């Protein structure tokens, strides 16, 4: 079997995080300037497989991993789906420019990349739909109750209007729009923020239901505005969505600060992206502003910042 190399993008949720867990729609886009990469190299003369992740300082023997280890469970899900009894000895080299626990899809990107690379290694040509289904099973092991939006946008590598339990709808982009994505440097676990919202919903259902219903409404309006290429309207809906997420309790001082800096510098809108309580914000702006907005965010506490676009991507649906 020859070596394989696979790369998948990160993602940003533009609208609807958290509400999507409760059946409302959400909108997400792939981010191609960050990526998760896996190289698989057969090692026919070795007895065991190695998993190497230089960024995390990991050099692990696959067969020695605990049964519950995330690498082990992910590989087990894939082997079972492909009906392969045993992993042949290989070196699995992981590398990523997607920051961990910061709302840009690192865990879903790992799942999708591993499904794509192992299936290609064994000579399977899976559809994106199948890659997505297997990746979702892996995400369930990592997160418990994921909505599935992260694995969907990354597996298809397309802007998506997503509703849990329905086939994804791929968005037409009326006009490309410019984004600046800025990291607070604060890390937070999706599982914990989702659990925090669930607890809030149990203790105060009418307040939380009201907020997530409003978020759902924003997502529907945002879909039309994205398809019509109306960046001013998309921007204001992003800020409205941020304010509602703050009311849900998933923002934090650092996120609010970067959103405020973006708006002060002239962004059309800004919001936290992903599960919140840290991680990244996404700001929408005119093309001419992107460079100076990036500089302003870096000068005002962001630990990392990059420019991206809402745009259509080619490829299989
Ligand atoms: O922070 P991330 O990239 O894991 O995004 C989570 C999005 C949520 O809506 C909060 C959870 C989900 O499963 O959709």
GROMACS .gro file of C-alpha atoms and ligand atoms in nm:
model
  331
    1UNK     CA    1   0.000   0.000   0.000
    2UNK     CA    2   0.143   0.344  -0.093
    3UNK     CA    3   0.171   0.637   0.150
    4UNK     CA    4  -0.119   0.883   0.151
    5UNK     CA    5  -0.139   1.251   0.233
    6UNK     CA    6  -0.469   1.420   0.323
    7UNK     CA    7  -0.552   1.776   0.417
    8UNK     CA    8  -0.888   1.921   0.527
    9UNK     CA    9  -0.987   2.281   0.616
   10UNK     CA   10  -1.097   2.436   0.943
   11UNK     CA   11  -1.439   2.602   0.973
   12UNK     CA   12  -1.620   2.897   1.116
   13UNK     CA   13  -1.982   2.902   1.225
   14UNK     CA   14  -2.126   3.229   1.091
   15UNK     CA   15  -2.470   3.195   1.249
   16UNK     CA   16  -2.663   2.972   1.483
   17UNK     CA   17  -2.417   2.792   1.713
   18UNK     CA   18  -2.577   2.646   2.027
   19UNK     CA   19  -2.931   2.695   1.886
   20UNK     CA   20  -2.835   2.429   1.629
   21UNK     CA   21  -2.807   2.174   1.912
   22UNK     CA   22  -3.183   2.225   1.973
   23UNK     CA   23  -3.293   2.174   1.612
   24UNK     CA   24  -3.262   2.530   1.476
   25UNK     CA   25  -3.061   2.588   1.156
   26UNK     CA   26  -2.705   2.723   1.146
   27UNK     CA   27  -2.465   2.847   0.879
   28UNK     CA   28  -2.099   2.750   0.858
   29UNK     CA   29  -1.817   2.795   0.607
   30UNK     CA   30  -1.490   2.610   0.548
   31UNK     CA   31  -1.170   2.806   0.620
   32UNK     CA   32  -0.896   2.705   0.379
   33UNK     CA   33  -0.617   2.910   0.537
   34UNK     CA   34  -0.603   2.667   0.829
   35UNK     CA   35  -0.584   2.289   0.788
   36UNK     CA   36  -0.553   1.949   0.952
   37UNK     CA   37  -0.311   1.717   0.771
   38UNK     CA   38  -0.238   1.345   0.797
   39UNK     CA   39   0.035   1.144   0.631
   40UNK     CA   40   0.009   0.764   0.646
   41UNK     CA   41   0.324   0.568   0.575
   42UNK     CA   42   0.312   0.185   0.564
   43UNK     CA   43   0.569   0.013   0.786
   44UNK     CA   44   0.550  -0.353   0.673
   45UNK     CA   45   0.861  -0.454   0.866
   46UNK     CA   46   0.730  -0.319   1.200
   47UNK     CA   47   0.500  -0.495   1.447
   48UNK     CA   48   0.309  -0.188   1.567
   49UNK     CA   49   0.169   0.139   1.437
   50UNK     CA   50   0.296   0.476   1.557
   51UNK     CA   51   0.099   0.798   1.593
   52UNK     CA   52   0.317   1.106   1.578
   53UNK     CA   53   0.194   1.458   1.644
   54UNK     CA   54   0.498   1.683   1.667
   55UNK     CA   55   0.300   1.995   1.765
   56UNK     CA   56   0.157   1.817   2.069
   57UNK     CA   57   0.485   1.633   2.139
   58UNK     CA   58   0.311   1.295   2.091
   59UNK     CA   59   0.490   0.982   1.976
   60UNK     CA   60   0.253   0.698   2.064
   61UNK     CA   61   0.228   0.326   1.994
   62UNK     CA   62  -0.128   0.271   1.870
   63UNK     CA   63  -0.158  -0.081   2.017
   64UNK     CA   64  -0.054   0.048   2.363
   65UNK     CA   65  -0.323   0.318   2.377
   66UNK     CA   66  -0.605   0.288   2.624
   67UNK     CA   67  -0.930   0.160   2.460
   68UNK     CA   68  -1.095   0.497   2.543
   69UNK     CA   69  -0.815   0.709   2.396
   70UNK     CA   70  -0.960   0.945   2.132
   71UNK     CA   71  -0.713   0.824   1.864
   72UNK     CA   72  -0.798   0.464   1.940
   73UNK     CA   73  -1.177   0.511   1.936
   74UNK     CA   74  -1.159   0.713   1.612
   75UNK     CA   75  -0.953   0.447   1.434
   76UNK     CA   76  -1.177   0.170   1.570
   77UNK     CA   77  -1.490   0.343   1.430
   78UNK     CA   78  -1.328   0.373   1.087
   79UNK     CA   79  -1.195   0.013   1.075
   80UNK     CA   80  -1.536  -0.117   1.173
   81UNK     CA   81  -1.706   0.087   0.897
   82UNK     CA   82  -1.453  -0.030   0.637
   83UNK     CA   83  -1.477  -0.388   0.769
   84UNK     CA   84  -1.103  -0.406   0.831
   85UNK     CA   85  -1.015  -0.632   1.121
   86UNK     CA   86  -0.673  -0.500   1.216
   87UNK     CA   87  -0.469  -0.186   1.151
   88UNK     CA   88  -0.161  -0.292   0.953
   89UNK     CA   89   0.165  -0.140   1.087
   90UNK     CA   90   0.195   0.219   0.972
   91UNK     CA   91   0.317   0.559   1.081
   92UNK     CA   92   0.033   0.810   1.126
   93UNK     CA   93   0.173   1.163   1.118
   94UNK     CA   94  -0.070   1.433   1.232
   95UNK     CA   95  -0.016   1.804   1.196
   96UNK     CA   96  -0.252   2.098   1.221
   97UNK     CA   97  -0.267   2.475   1.199
   98UNK     CA   98  -0.619   2.475   1.348
   99UNK     CA   99  -0.593   2.588   1.710
  100UNK     CA  100  -0.736   2.338   1.959
  101UNK     CA  101  -1.048   2.421   2.164
  102UNK     CA  102  -1.102   2.756   1.996
  103UNK     CA  103  -1.413   2.722   1.783
  104UNK     CA  104  -1.245   2.659   1.447
  105UNK     CA  105  -1.328   2.290   1.415
  106UNK     CA  106  -1.006   2.115   1.519
  107UNK     CA  107  -1.177   1.800   1.650
  108UNK     CA  108  -1.410   1.761   1.350
  109UNK     CA  109  -1.119   1.829   1.114
  110UNK     CA  110  -0.921   1.552   1.285
  111UNK     CA  111  -1.216   1.313   1.242
  112UNK     CA  112  -1.279   1.398   0.876
  113UNK     CA  113  -0.909   1.391   0.790
  114UNK     CA  114  -0.861   1.052   0.954
  115UNK     CA  115  -1.164   0.903   0.776
  116UNK     CA  116  -1.045   1.036   0.440
  117UNK     CA  117  -0.684   0.929   0.487
  118UNK     CA  118  -0.747   0.576   0.621
  119UNK     CA  119  -1.015   0.501   0.361
  120UNK     CA  120  -0.784   0.621   0.081
  121UNK     CA  121  -0.498   0.417   0.229
  122UNK     CA  122  -0.712   0.102   0.209
  123UNK     CA  123  -0.821   0.184  -0.148
  124UNK     CA  124  -1.179   0.298  -0.072
  125UNK     CA  125  -1.330   0.595  -0.259
  126UNK     CA  126  -1.591   0.715  -0.013
  127UNK     CA  127  -1.845   0.983  -0.105
  128UNK     CA  128  -1.839   1.300   0.105
  129UNK     CA  129  -2.173   1.188   0.246
  130UNK     CA  130  -2.017   0.864   0.374
  131UNK     CA  131  -1.707   1.046   0.506
  132UNK     CA  132  -1.944   1.277   0.689
  133UNK     CA  133  -2.146   0.994   0.843
  134UNK     CA  134  -1.837   0.816   0.980
  135UNK     CA  135  -1.685   1.143   1.104
  136UNK     CA  136  -2.007   1.220   1.291
  137UNK     CA  137  -1.979   0.890   1.479
  138UNK     CA  138  -1.626   0.987   1.583
  139UNK     CA  139  -1.749   1.330   1.693
  140UNK     CA  140  -2.012   1.160   1.912
  141UNK     CA  141  -1.728   0.980   2.096
  142UNK     CA  142  -1.545   1.310   2.146
  143UNK     CA  143  -1.837   1.539   2.236
  144UNK     CA  144  -2.137   1.334   2.340
  145UNK     CA  145  -2.416   1.528   2.163
  146UNK     CA  146  -2.269   1.721   1.870
  147UNK     CA  147  -2.517   1.873   1.623
  148UNK     CA  148  -2.302   1.750   1.332
  149UNK     CA  149  -2.249   2.094   1.173
  150UNK     CA  150  -1.869   2.089   1.216
  151UNK     CA  151  -1.808   1.752   1.048
  152UNK     CA  152  -2.059   1.842   0.771
  153UNK     CA  153  -1.900   2.171   0.666
  154UNK     CA  154  -1.552   2.017   0.674
  155UNK     CA  155  -1.643   1.687   0.502
  156UNK     CA  156  -1.815   1.867   0.211
  157UNK     CA  157  -1.579   2.169   0.217
  158UNK     CA  158  -1.868   2.398   0.126
  159UNK     CA  159  -2.067   2.681   0.289
  160UNK     CA  160  -2.361   2.504   0.445
  161UNK     CA  161  -2.706   2.579   0.584
  162UNK     CA  162  -2.739   2.298   0.835
  163UNK     CA  163  -3.024   2.160   1.041
  164UNK     CA  164  -2.975   1.857   1.264
  165UNK     CA  165  -3.131   1.545   1.114
  166UNK     CA  166  -3.176   1.694   0.764
  167UNK     CA  167  -2.953   1.666   0.455
  168UNK     CA  168  -2.722   1.971   0.436
  169UNK     CA  169  -2.819   2.255   0.203
  170UNK     CA  170  -2.524   2.413   0.023
  171UNK     CA  171  -2.537   2.792   0.015
  172UNK     CA  172  -2.518   3.008  -0.295
  173UNK     CA  173  -2.293   3.302  -0.218
  174UNK     CA  174  -2.435   3.616  -0.385
  175UNK     CA  175  -2.101   3.798  -0.357
  176UNK     CA  176  -1.775   3.703  -0.182
  177UNK     CA  177  -1.748   3.869   0.161
  178UNK     CA  178  -1.437   3.943   0.366
  179UNK     CA  179  -1.376   3.810   0.712
  180UNK     CA  180  -1.117   3.867   0.981
  181UNK     CA  181  -1.089   3.590   1.238
  182UNK     CA  182  -0.922   3.671   1.568
  183UNK     CA  183  -0.824   3.445   1.855
  184UNK     CA  184  -0.871   3.553   2.217
  185UNK     CA  185  -0.606   3.299   2.320
  186UNK     CA  186  -0.854   3.165   2.577
  187UNK     CA  187  -0.924   2.792   2.537
  188UNK     CA  188  -1.256   2.632   2.622
  189UNK     CA  189  -1.411   2.290   2.572
  190UNK     CA  190  -1.723   2.257   2.353
  191UNK     CA  191  -1.859   1.981   2.575
  192UNK     CA  192  -1.857   2.218   2.875
  193UNK     CA  193  -2.021   2.521   2.707
  194UNK     CA  194  -2.290   2.297   2.553
  195UNK     CA  195  -2.354   2.148   2.899
  196UNK     CA  196  -2.366   2.499   3.051
  197UNK     CA  197  -2.635   2.607   2.802
  198UNK     CA  198  -2.831   2.285   2.866
  199UNK     CA  199  -2.825   2.356   3.241
  200UNK     CA  200  -2.940   2.715   3.183
  201UNK     CA  201  -3.221   2.585   2.959
  202UNK     CA  202  -3.333   2.340   3.228
  203UNK     CA  203  -3.334   2.606   3.498
  204UNK     CA  204  -3.493   2.885   3.289
  205UNK     CA  205  -3.658   2.728   2.984
  206UNK     CA  206  -3.867   3.027   2.876
  207UNK     CA  207  -3.567   3.266   2.868
  208UNK     CA  208  -3.340   3.021   2.683
  209UNK     CA  209  -3.613   2.910   2.442
  210UNK     CA  210  -3.680   3.276   2.362
  211UNK     CA  211  -3.312   3.342   2.289
  212UNK     CA  212  -3.255   3.037   2.071
  213UNK     CA  213  -3.577   3.103   1.880
  214UNK     CA  214  -3.449   3.454   1.799
  215UNK     CA  215  -3.115   3.306   1.689
  216UNK     CA  216  -3.301   3.064   1.460
  217UNK     CA  217  -3.483   3.359   1.304
  218UNK     CA  218  -3.153   3.544   1.245
  219UNK     CA  219  -3.011   3.237   1.067
  220UNK     CA  220  -3.304   3.225   0.822
  221UNK     CA  221  -3.264   3.596   0.746
  222UNK     CA  222  -2.886   3.561   0.714
  223UNK     CA  223  -2.927   3.283   0.456
  224UNK     CA  224  -3.125   3.518   0.228
  225UNK     CA  225  -2.881   3.806   0.276
  226UNK     CA  226  -2.577   3.583   0.201
  227UNK     CA  227  -2.748   3.452  -0.111
  228UNK     CA  228  -2.833   3.810  -0.216
  229UNK     CA  229  -2.474   3.924  -0.153
  230UNK     CA  230  -2.587   4.190   0.098
  231UNK     CA  231  -2.283   4.222   0.323
  232UNK     CA  232  -2.418   4.517   0.527
  233UNK     CA  233  -2.720   4.312   0.634
  234UNK     CA  234  -2.509   4.000   0.699
  235UNK     CA  235  -2.280   4.207   0.922
  236UNK     CA  236  -2.561   4.350   1.136
  237UNK     CA  237  -2.716   4.005   1.176
  238UNK     CA  238  -2.378   3.875   1.299
  239UNK     CA  239  -2.365   4.139   1.571
  240UNK     CA  240  -2.726   4.064   1.668
  241UNK     CA  241  -2.637   3.694   1.689
  242UNK     CA  242  -2.338   3.777   1.912
  243UNK     CA  243  -2.555   3.975   2.152
  244UNK     CA  244  -2.795   3.683   2.184
  245UNK     CA  245  -2.506   3.440   2.244
  246UNK     CA  246  -2.384   3.674   2.519
  247UNK     CA  247  -2.733   3.652   2.676
  248UNK     CA  248  -2.702   3.272   2.660
  249UNK     CA  249  -2.388   3.311   2.872
  250UNK     CA  250  -2.136   3.177   2.621
  251UNK     CA  251  -1.941   3.496   2.555
  252UNK     CA  252  -1.666   3.627   2.782
  253UNK     CA  253  -1.480   3.951   2.843
  254UNK     CA  254  -1.212   3.875   2.583
  255UNK     CA  255  -1.465   3.785   2.311
  256UNK     CA  256  -1.680   4.093   2.382
  257UNK     CA  257  -1.367   4.308   2.370
  258UNK     CA  258  -1.256   4.179   2.026
  259UNK     CA  259  -1.612   4.221   1.893
  260UNK     CA  260  -1.617   4.582   2.024
  261UNK     CA  261  -1.273   4.656   1.870
  262UNK     CA  262  -1.396   4.520   1.533
  263UNK     CA  263  -1.706   4.739   1.535
  264UNK     CA  264  -1.511   5.047   1.645
  265UNK     CA  265  -1.265   4.993   1.358
  266UNK     CA  266  -1.553   4.987   1.107
  267UNK     CA  267  -1.642   4.618   1.066
  268UNK     CA  268  -1.994   4.559   0.930
  269UNK     CA  269  -2.053   4.312   1.211
  270UNK     CA  270  -1.878   4.069   1.444
  271UNK     CA  271  -1.953   3.777   1.669
  272UNK     CA  272  -1.797   3.492   1.861
  273UNK     CA  273  -1.775   3.174   1.654
  274UNK     CA  274  -1.813   2.819   1.777
  275UNK     CA  275  -1.895   2.722   2.130
  276UNK     CA  276  -1.761   3.041   2.294
  277UNK     CA  277  -1.633   3.118   2.649
  278UNK     CA  278  -1.306   3.180   2.461
  279UNK     CA  279  -1.176   3.090   2.118
  280UNK     CA  280  -1.226   3.315   1.818
  281UNK     CA  281  -1.439   3.597   1.690
  282UNK     CA  282  -1.530   3.645   1.325
  283UNK     CA  283  -1.571   3.997   1.188
  284UNK     CA  284  -1.717   4.089   0.849
  285UNK     CA  285  -1.569   4.390   0.672
  286UNK     CA  286  -1.510   4.558   0.338
  287UNK     CA  287  -1.203   4.434   0.152
  288UNK     CA  288  -1.008   4.759   0.208
  289UNK     CA  289  -1.050   4.734   0.586
  290UNK     CA  290  -0.934   4.373   0.633
  291UNK     CA  291  -0.558   4.445   0.672
  292UNK     CA  292  -0.597   4.734   0.916
  293UNK     CA  293  -0.867   4.551   1.113
  294UNK     CA  294  -0.631   4.255   1.152
  295UNK     CA  295  -0.358   4.489   1.282
  296UNK     CA  296  -0.600   4.659   1.522
  297UNK     CA  297  -0.718   4.325   1.663
  298UNK     CA  298  -0.358   4.208   1.712
  299UNK     CA  299  -0.276   4.537   1.885
  300UNK     CA  300  -0.578   4.497   2.111
  301UNK     CA  301  -0.526   4.157   2.266
  302UNK     CA  302  -0.582   3.902   1.989
  303UNK     CA  303  -0.314   3.632   2.001
  304UNK     CA  304  -0.358   3.530   1.637
  305UNK     CA  305  -0.555   3.676   1.353
  306UNK     CA  306  -0.610   3.595   0.987
  307UNK     CA  307  -0.809   3.714   0.689
  308UNK     CA  308  -1.054   3.487   0.509
  309UNK     CA  309  -1.358   3.499   0.280
  310UNK     CA  310  -1.715   3.375   0.251
  311UNK     CA  311  -1.702   3.225  -0.097
  312UNK     CA  312  -1.827   2.933  -0.297
  313UNK     CA  313  -1.603   2.627  -0.329
  314UNK     CA  314  -1.594   2.370  -0.605
  315UNK     CA  315  -1.632   1.996  -0.561
  316UNK     CA  316  -1.867   1.705  -0.506
  317UNK     CA  317  -2.187   1.756  -0.304
  318LIG     O1  318  -1.659   2.530   1.918
  318LIG     P1  319  -1.688   2.427   1.817
  318LIG     O2  320  -1.610   2.441   1.692
  318LIG     O3  321  -1.676   2.287   1.873
  318LIG     O4  322  -1.843   2.448   1.770
  318LIG     C1  323  -1.948   2.400   1.848
  318LIG     C2  324  -2.082   2.442   1.795
  318LIG     C3  325  -2.197   2.416   1.893
  318LIG     O5  326  -2.318   2.458   1.827
  318LIG     C4  327  -2.181   2.496   2.020
  318LIG     C5  328  -2.211   2.268   1.931
  318LIG     C6  329  -2.262   2.179   1.819
  318LIG     O6  330  -2.252   2.056   1.837
  318LIG     O7  331  -2.316   2.227   1.718
   0.00000   0.00000   0.00000
